[in-house]
PDB file of C-alpha atoms in Angstrom:
ATOM      1  CA  UNK A   1      -4.908-174.936 105.126  1.00 49.00           C
ATOM      2  CA  UNK A   2      -1.136-174.929 104.687  1.00 48.00           C
ATOM      3  CA  UNK A   3      -1.314-171.611 102.841  1.00 50.00           C
ATOM      4  CA  UNK A   4      -3.425-170.108 105.673  1.00 55.00           C
ATOM      5  CA  UNK A   5      -1.021-171.315 108.381  1.00 49.00           C
ATOM      6  CA  UNK A   6       1.943-170.118 106.338  1.00 46.00           C
ATOM      7  CA  UNK A   7       0.446-166.763 105.428  1.00 53.00           C
ATOM      8  CA  UNK A   8      -1.213-165.818 108.727  1.00 57.00           C
ATOM      9  CA  UNK A   9       0.801-167.525 111.444  1.00 54.00           C
ATOM     10  CA  UNK A  10       4.284-167.914 110.013  1.00 50.00           C
ATOM     11  CA  UNK A  11       4.593-171.437 111.386  1.00 46.00           C
ATOM     12  CA  UNK A  12       5.931-172.936 108.199  1.00 46.00           C
ATOM     13  CA  UNK A  13       9.334-171.659 107.054  1.00 50.00           C
ATOM     14  CA  UNK A  14       8.722-168.712 104.749  1.00 56.00           C
ATOM     15  CA  UNK A  15       9.860-169.000 101.177  1.00 67.00           C
ATOM     16  CA  UNK A  16      10.503-165.860  99.146  1.00 80.00           C
ATOM     17  CA  UNK A  17       9.408-165.520  95.511  1.00 85.00           C
ATOM     18  CA  UNK A  18      11.547-163.174  93.411  1.00 88.00           C
ATOM     19  CA  UNK A  19      10.563-161.427  90.187  1.00 87.00           C
ATOM     20  CA  UNK A  20      13.133-162.297  87.521  1.00 89.00           C
ATOM     21  CA  UNK A  21      12.659-158.897  85.850  1.00 86.00           C
ATOM     22  CA  UNK A  22      12.940-156.380  88.704  1.00 85.00           C
ATOM     23  CA  UNK A  23      14.132-158.568  91.640  1.00 87.00           C
ATOM     24  CA  UNK A  24      11.250-157.568  93.952  1.00 83.00           C
ATOM     25  CA  UNK A  25      10.417-160.337  96.421  1.00 83.00           C
ATOM     26  CA  UNK A  26       7.044-161.601  97.620  1.00 80.00           C
ATOM     27  CA  UNK A  27       5.914-163.905 100.415  1.00 79.00           C
ATOM     28  CA  UNK A  28       3.740-166.077  98.154  1.00 82.00           C
ATOM     29  CA  UNK A  29       3.395-167.059  94.520  1.00 85.00           C
ATOM     30  CA  UNK A  30      -0.021-165.393  94.112  1.00 87.00           C
ATOM     31  CA  UNK A  31       1.427-161.957  94.914  1.00 83.00           C
ATOM     32  CA  UNK A  32       4.353-162.540  92.552  1.00 85.00           C
ATOM     33  CA  UNK A  33       1.978-163.601  89.742  1.00 88.00           C
ATOM     34  CA  UNK A  34      -0.195-160.501  90.330  1.00 84.00           C
ATOM     35  CA  UNK A  35       2.923-158.307  90.213  1.00 84.00           C
ATOM     36  CA  UNK A  36       4.124-159.871  86.942  1.00 86.00           C
ATOM     37  CA  UNK A  37       0.671-159.675  85.328  1.00 84.00           C
ATOM     38  CA  UNK A  38      -0.330-156.147  86.347  1.00 81.00           C
ATOM     39  CA  UNK A  39       2.742-154.192  87.459  1.00 84.00           C
ATOM     40  CA  UNK A  40       6.195-155.282  86.334  1.00 85.00           C
ATOM     41  CA  UNK A  41       7.355-153.605  83.146  1.00 85.00           C
ATOM     42  CA  UNK A  42       3.986-151.926  82.622  1.00 86.00           C
ATOM     43  CA  UNK A  43       3.860-148.167  82.122  1.00 86.00           C
ATOM     44  CA  UNK A  44       2.022-146.394  84.949  1.00 85.00           C
ATOM     45  CA  UNK A  45      -1.495-145.534  83.830  1.00 86.00           C
ATOM     46  CA  UNK A  46      -2.545-143.701  87.018  1.00 86.00           C
ATOM     47  CA  UNK A  47      -0.823-140.428  87.961  1.00 87.00           C
ATOM     48  CA  UNK A  48      -0.990-138.476  91.201  1.00 80.00           C
ATOM     49  CA  UNK A  49      -2.447-135.017  90.563  1.00 76.00           C
ATOM     50  CA  UNK A  50      -0.244-133.521  93.305  1.00 68.00           C
ATOM     51  CA  UNK A  51       3.254-134.959  92.695  1.00 72.00           C
ATOM     52  CA  UNK A  52       2.764-136.680  89.299  1.00 81.00           C
ATOM     53  CA  UNK A  53       4.115-140.004  90.577  1.00 84.00           C
ATOM     54  CA  UNK A  54       2.881-142.896  88.417  1.00 86.00           C
ATOM     55  CA  UNK A  55       1.126-146.090  89.521  1.00 84.00           C
ATOM     56  CA  UNK A  56       0.068-149.204  87.643  1.00 83.00           C
ATOM     57  CA  UNK A  57      -3.001-149.750  89.845  1.00 83.00           C
ATOM     58  CA  UNK A  58      -5.716-147.295  90.844  1.00 84.00           C
ATOM     59  CA  UNK A  59      -5.774-148.712  94.389  1.00 80.00           C
ATOM     60  CA  UNK A  60      -2.064-147.914  94.843  1.00 81.00           C
ATOM     61  CA  UNK A  61      -2.720-144.329  93.714  1.00 80.00           C
ATOM     62  CA  UNK A  62      -5.576-143.970  96.224  1.00 79.00           C
ATOM     63  CA  UNK A  63      -3.362-145.236  99.064  1.00 75.00           C
ATOM     64  CA  UNK A  64      -0.606-142.818  98.004  1.00 75.00           C
ATOM     65  CA  UNK A  65      -2.990-139.835  97.905  1.00 72.00           C
ATOM     66  CA  UNK A  66      -4.464-140.733 101.286  1.00 69.00           C
ATOM     67  CA  UNK A  67      -1.019-140.979 102.889  1.00 68.00           C
ATOM     68  CA  UNK A  68       0.273-137.829 101.184  1.00 64.00           C
ATOM     69  CA  UNK A  69      -2.545-135.350 101.756  1.00 61.00           C
ATOM     70  CA  UNK A  70      -3.941-133.659 104.826  1.00 62.00           C
ATOM     71  CA  UNK A  71      -7.167-135.663 104.662  1.00 67.00           C
ATOM     72  CA  UNK A  72      -7.753-138.013 107.554  1.00 73.00           C
ATOM     73  CA  UNK A  73      -7.649-137.952 111.352  1.00 76.00           C
ATOM     74  CA  UNK A  74      -4.333-137.721 113.221  1.00 74.00           C
ATOM     75  CA  UNK A  75      -3.334-138.916 116.672  1.00 76.00           C
ATOM     76  CA  UNK A  76      -1.728-135.941 118.441  1.00 67.00           C
ATOM     77  CA  UNK A  77       0.361-138.272 120.576  1.00 68.00           C
ATOM     78  CA  UNK A  78       2.079-140.531 118.034  1.00 71.00           C
ATOM     79  CA  UNK A  79       1.196-138.980 114.647  1.00 71.00           C
ATOM     80  CA  UNK A  80      -0.609-141.995 113.193  1.00 78.00           C
ATOM     81  CA  UNK A  81      -3.271-141.174 110.628  1.00 79.00           C
ATOM     82  CA  UNK A  82      -6.690-142.776 110.163  1.00 81.00           C
ATOM     83  CA  UNK A  83      -9.250-142.381 107.411  1.00 78.00           C
ATOM     84  CA  UNK A  84     -12.176-142.660 109.805  1.00 79.00           C
ATOM     85  CA  UNK A  85     -12.564-140.860 113.122  1.00 79.00           C
ATOM     86  CA  UNK A  86     -13.906-144.024 114.780  1.00 83.00           C
ATOM     87  CA  UNK A  87     -10.607-145.796 114.002  1.00 84.00           C
ATOM     88  CA  UNK A  88      -8.640-142.911 115.533  1.00 80.00           C
ATOM     89  CA  UNK A  89     -10.853-143.035 118.629  1.00 80.00           C
ATOM     90  CA  UNK A  90     -10.246-146.773 118.996  1.00 80.00           C
ATOM     91  CA  UNK A  91      -6.484-146.222 118.619  1.00 79.00           C
ATOM     92  CA  UNK A  92      -6.482-143.492 121.274  1.00 75.00           C
ATOM     93  CA  UNK A  93      -8.617-145.579 123.635  1.00 73.00           C
ATOM     94  CA  UNK A  94      -6.786-148.899 123.371  1.00 72.00           C
ATOM     95  CA  UNK A  95      -3.375-148.451 121.733  1.00 72.00           C
ATOM     96  CA  UNK A  96      -1.897-145.009 122.280  1.00 68.00           C
ATOM     97  CA  UNK A  97      -0.369-144.558 125.710  1.00 57.00           C
ATOM     98  CA  UNK A  98      -0.785-140.800 126.036  1.00 52.00           C
ATOM     99  CA  UNK A  99      -4.505-140.737 126.793  1.00 51.00           C
ATOM    100  CA  UNK A 100      -4.842-144.221 128.171  1.00 60.00           C
ATOM    101  CA  UNK A 101      -6.755-144.296 131.423  1.00 71.00           C
ATOM    102  CA  UNK A 102      -5.440-146.888 133.871  1.00 79.00           C
ATOM    103  CA  UNK A 103      -7.504-148.668 136.501  1.00 86.00           C
ATOM    104  CA  UNK A 104      -5.411-149.239 139.622  1.00 90.00           C
ATOM    105  CA  UNK A 105      -6.014-151.729 142.394  1.00 91.00           C
ATOM    106  CA  UNK A 106      -6.122-149.939 145.759  1.00 91.00           C
ATOM    107  CA  UNK A 107      -4.856-153.082 147.561  1.00 89.00           C
ATOM    108  CA  UNK A 108      -1.755-153.873 145.483  1.00 88.00           C
ATOM    109  CA  UNK A 109       0.500-152.574 142.707  1.00 82.00           C
ATOM    110  CA  UNK A 110      -1.553-153.945 139.772  1.00 87.00           C
ATOM    111  CA  UNK A 111      -2.873-151.666 137.042  1.00 86.00           C
ATOM    112  CA  UNK A 112      -5.246-152.491 134.162  1.00 85.00           C
ATOM    113  CA  UNK A 113      -6.325-150.916 130.869  1.00 78.00           C
ATOM    114  CA  UNK A 114      -9.916-152.059 131.257  1.00 81.00           C
ATOM    115  CA  UNK A 115     -12.121-151.656 134.332  1.00 86.00           C
ATOM    116  CA  UNK A 116     -13.590-155.147 133.995  1.00 89.00           C
ATOM    117  CA  UNK A 117     -10.057-156.623 134.239  1.00 90.00           C
ATOM    118  CA  UNK A 118      -9.522-154.736 137.510  1.00 91.00           C
ATOM    119  CA  UNK A 119     -12.866-155.998 138.844  1.00 92.00           C
ATOM    120  CA  UNK A 120     -11.956-159.590 137.919  1.00 90.00           C
ATOM    121  CA  UNK A 121      -8.591-159.147 139.677  1.00 90.00           C
ATOM    122  CA  UNK A 122     -10.274-157.885 142.855  1.00 90.00           C
ATOM    123  CA  UNK A 123     -12.928-160.613 142.827  1.00 89.00           C
ATOM    124  CA  UNK A 124     -10.701-163.624 142.152  1.00 85.00           C
ATOM    125  CA  UNK A 125      -7.077-162.755 142.867  1.00 87.00           C
ATOM    126  CA  UNK A 126      -6.224-159.802 145.082  1.00 89.00           C
ATOM    127  CA  UNK A 127      -5.570-160.856 148.676  1.00 89.00           C
ATOM    128  CA  UNK A 128      -6.694-164.424 148.023  1.00 91.00           C
ATOM    129  CA  UNK A 129      -4.333-167.395 148.255  1.00 91.00           C
ATOM    130  CA  UNK A 130      -3.625-169.251 144.998  1.00 90.00           C
ATOM    131  CA  UNK A 131      -5.865-172.295 144.536  1.00 90.00           C
ATOM    132  CA  UNK A 132      -3.704-174.298 142.101  1.00 92.00           C
ATOM    133  CA  UNK A 133      -0.418-175.795 143.281  1.00 94.00           C
ATOM    134  CA  UNK A 134       2.293-177.423 141.209  1.00 92.00           C
ATOM    135  CA  UNK A 135       2.988-180.974 142.438  1.00 91.00           C
ATOM    136  CA  UNK A 136       6.595-180.816 141.198  1.00 90.00           C
ATOM    137  CA  UNK A 137       7.725-177.583 142.846  1.00 92.00           C
ATOM    138  CA  UNK A 138       6.470-175.073 145.398  1.00 87.00           C
ATOM    139  CA  UNK A 139       4.842-172.643 142.960  1.00 93.00           C
ATOM    140  CA  UNK A 140       1.144-171.807 143.214  1.00 92.00           C
ATOM    141  CA  UNK A 141      -1.207-170.081 140.790  1.00 90.00           C
ATOM    142  CA  UNK A 142      -4.625-168.447 140.815  1.00 87.00           C
ATOM    143  CA  UNK A 143      -5.620-170.015 137.498  1.00 87.00           C
ATOM    144  CA  UNK A 144      -5.499-173.634 136.338  1.00 91.00           C
ATOM    145  CA  UNK A 145      -4.464-172.752 132.775  1.00 90.00           C
ATOM    146  CA  UNK A 146      -1.438-170.823 134.079  1.00 90.00           C
ATOM    147  CA  UNK A 147      -0.453-173.851 136.182  1.00 90.00           C
ATOM    148  CA  UNK A 148      -0.701-176.052 133.082  1.00 90.00           C
ATOM    149  CA  UNK A 149       1.516-173.705 131.062  1.00 89.00           C
ATOM    150  CA  UNK A 150       4.005-173.620 133.939  1.00 90.00           C
ATOM    151  CA  UNK A 151       4.074-177.398 134.195  1.00 88.00           C
ATOM    152  CA  UNK A 152       4.567-177.904 130.454  1.00 88.00           C
ATOM    153  CA  UNK A 153       7.343-175.323 130.250  1.00 88.00           C
ATOM    154  CA  UNK A 154       9.165-176.104 133.501  1.00 89.00           C
ATOM    155  CA  UNK A 155       8.565-179.815 134.041  1.00 87.00           C
ATOM    156  CA  UNK A 156       8.203-181.235 130.528  1.00 81.00           C
ATOM    157  CA  UNK A 157      10.798-183.881 131.350  1.00 83.00           C
ATOM    158  CA  UNK A 158       8.367-185.440 133.868  1.00 78.00           C
ATOM    159  CA  UNK A 159       5.696-186.151 131.273  1.00 71.00           C
TER     160      UNK A 159
END
């Protein structure tokens, strides 16, 4: 569990592991051990057929070739490259700002990426008075969870 929290969430202070031979650093001991066992000081046994750069692992060569060749699908807006067209389409739809359709509320200034977020805004929020009021100050909120976050961050001394 500690390794998961450390590796995925960065909650625990990160310790760096350094290779004593080449001084490369790694975020965990497993990666350092893999480097020492399979990479460090080993002659490259996989060579790129285009630039003749050497690699100690076949996977590293495949990544290099993919990034170096014209194969793949490119985003015309930001230049990112994807192996599969479906990943490019997802990027264009949800991440890349150039082709991103916005859904605007006709009653106020709000704008949303997804139509269902706009519909939720219209149904529960737009033009409706906030239902949740802070007992410690005059602020009001449309959602209870937002009120709770506000209270914990602004009035923690009252707990």
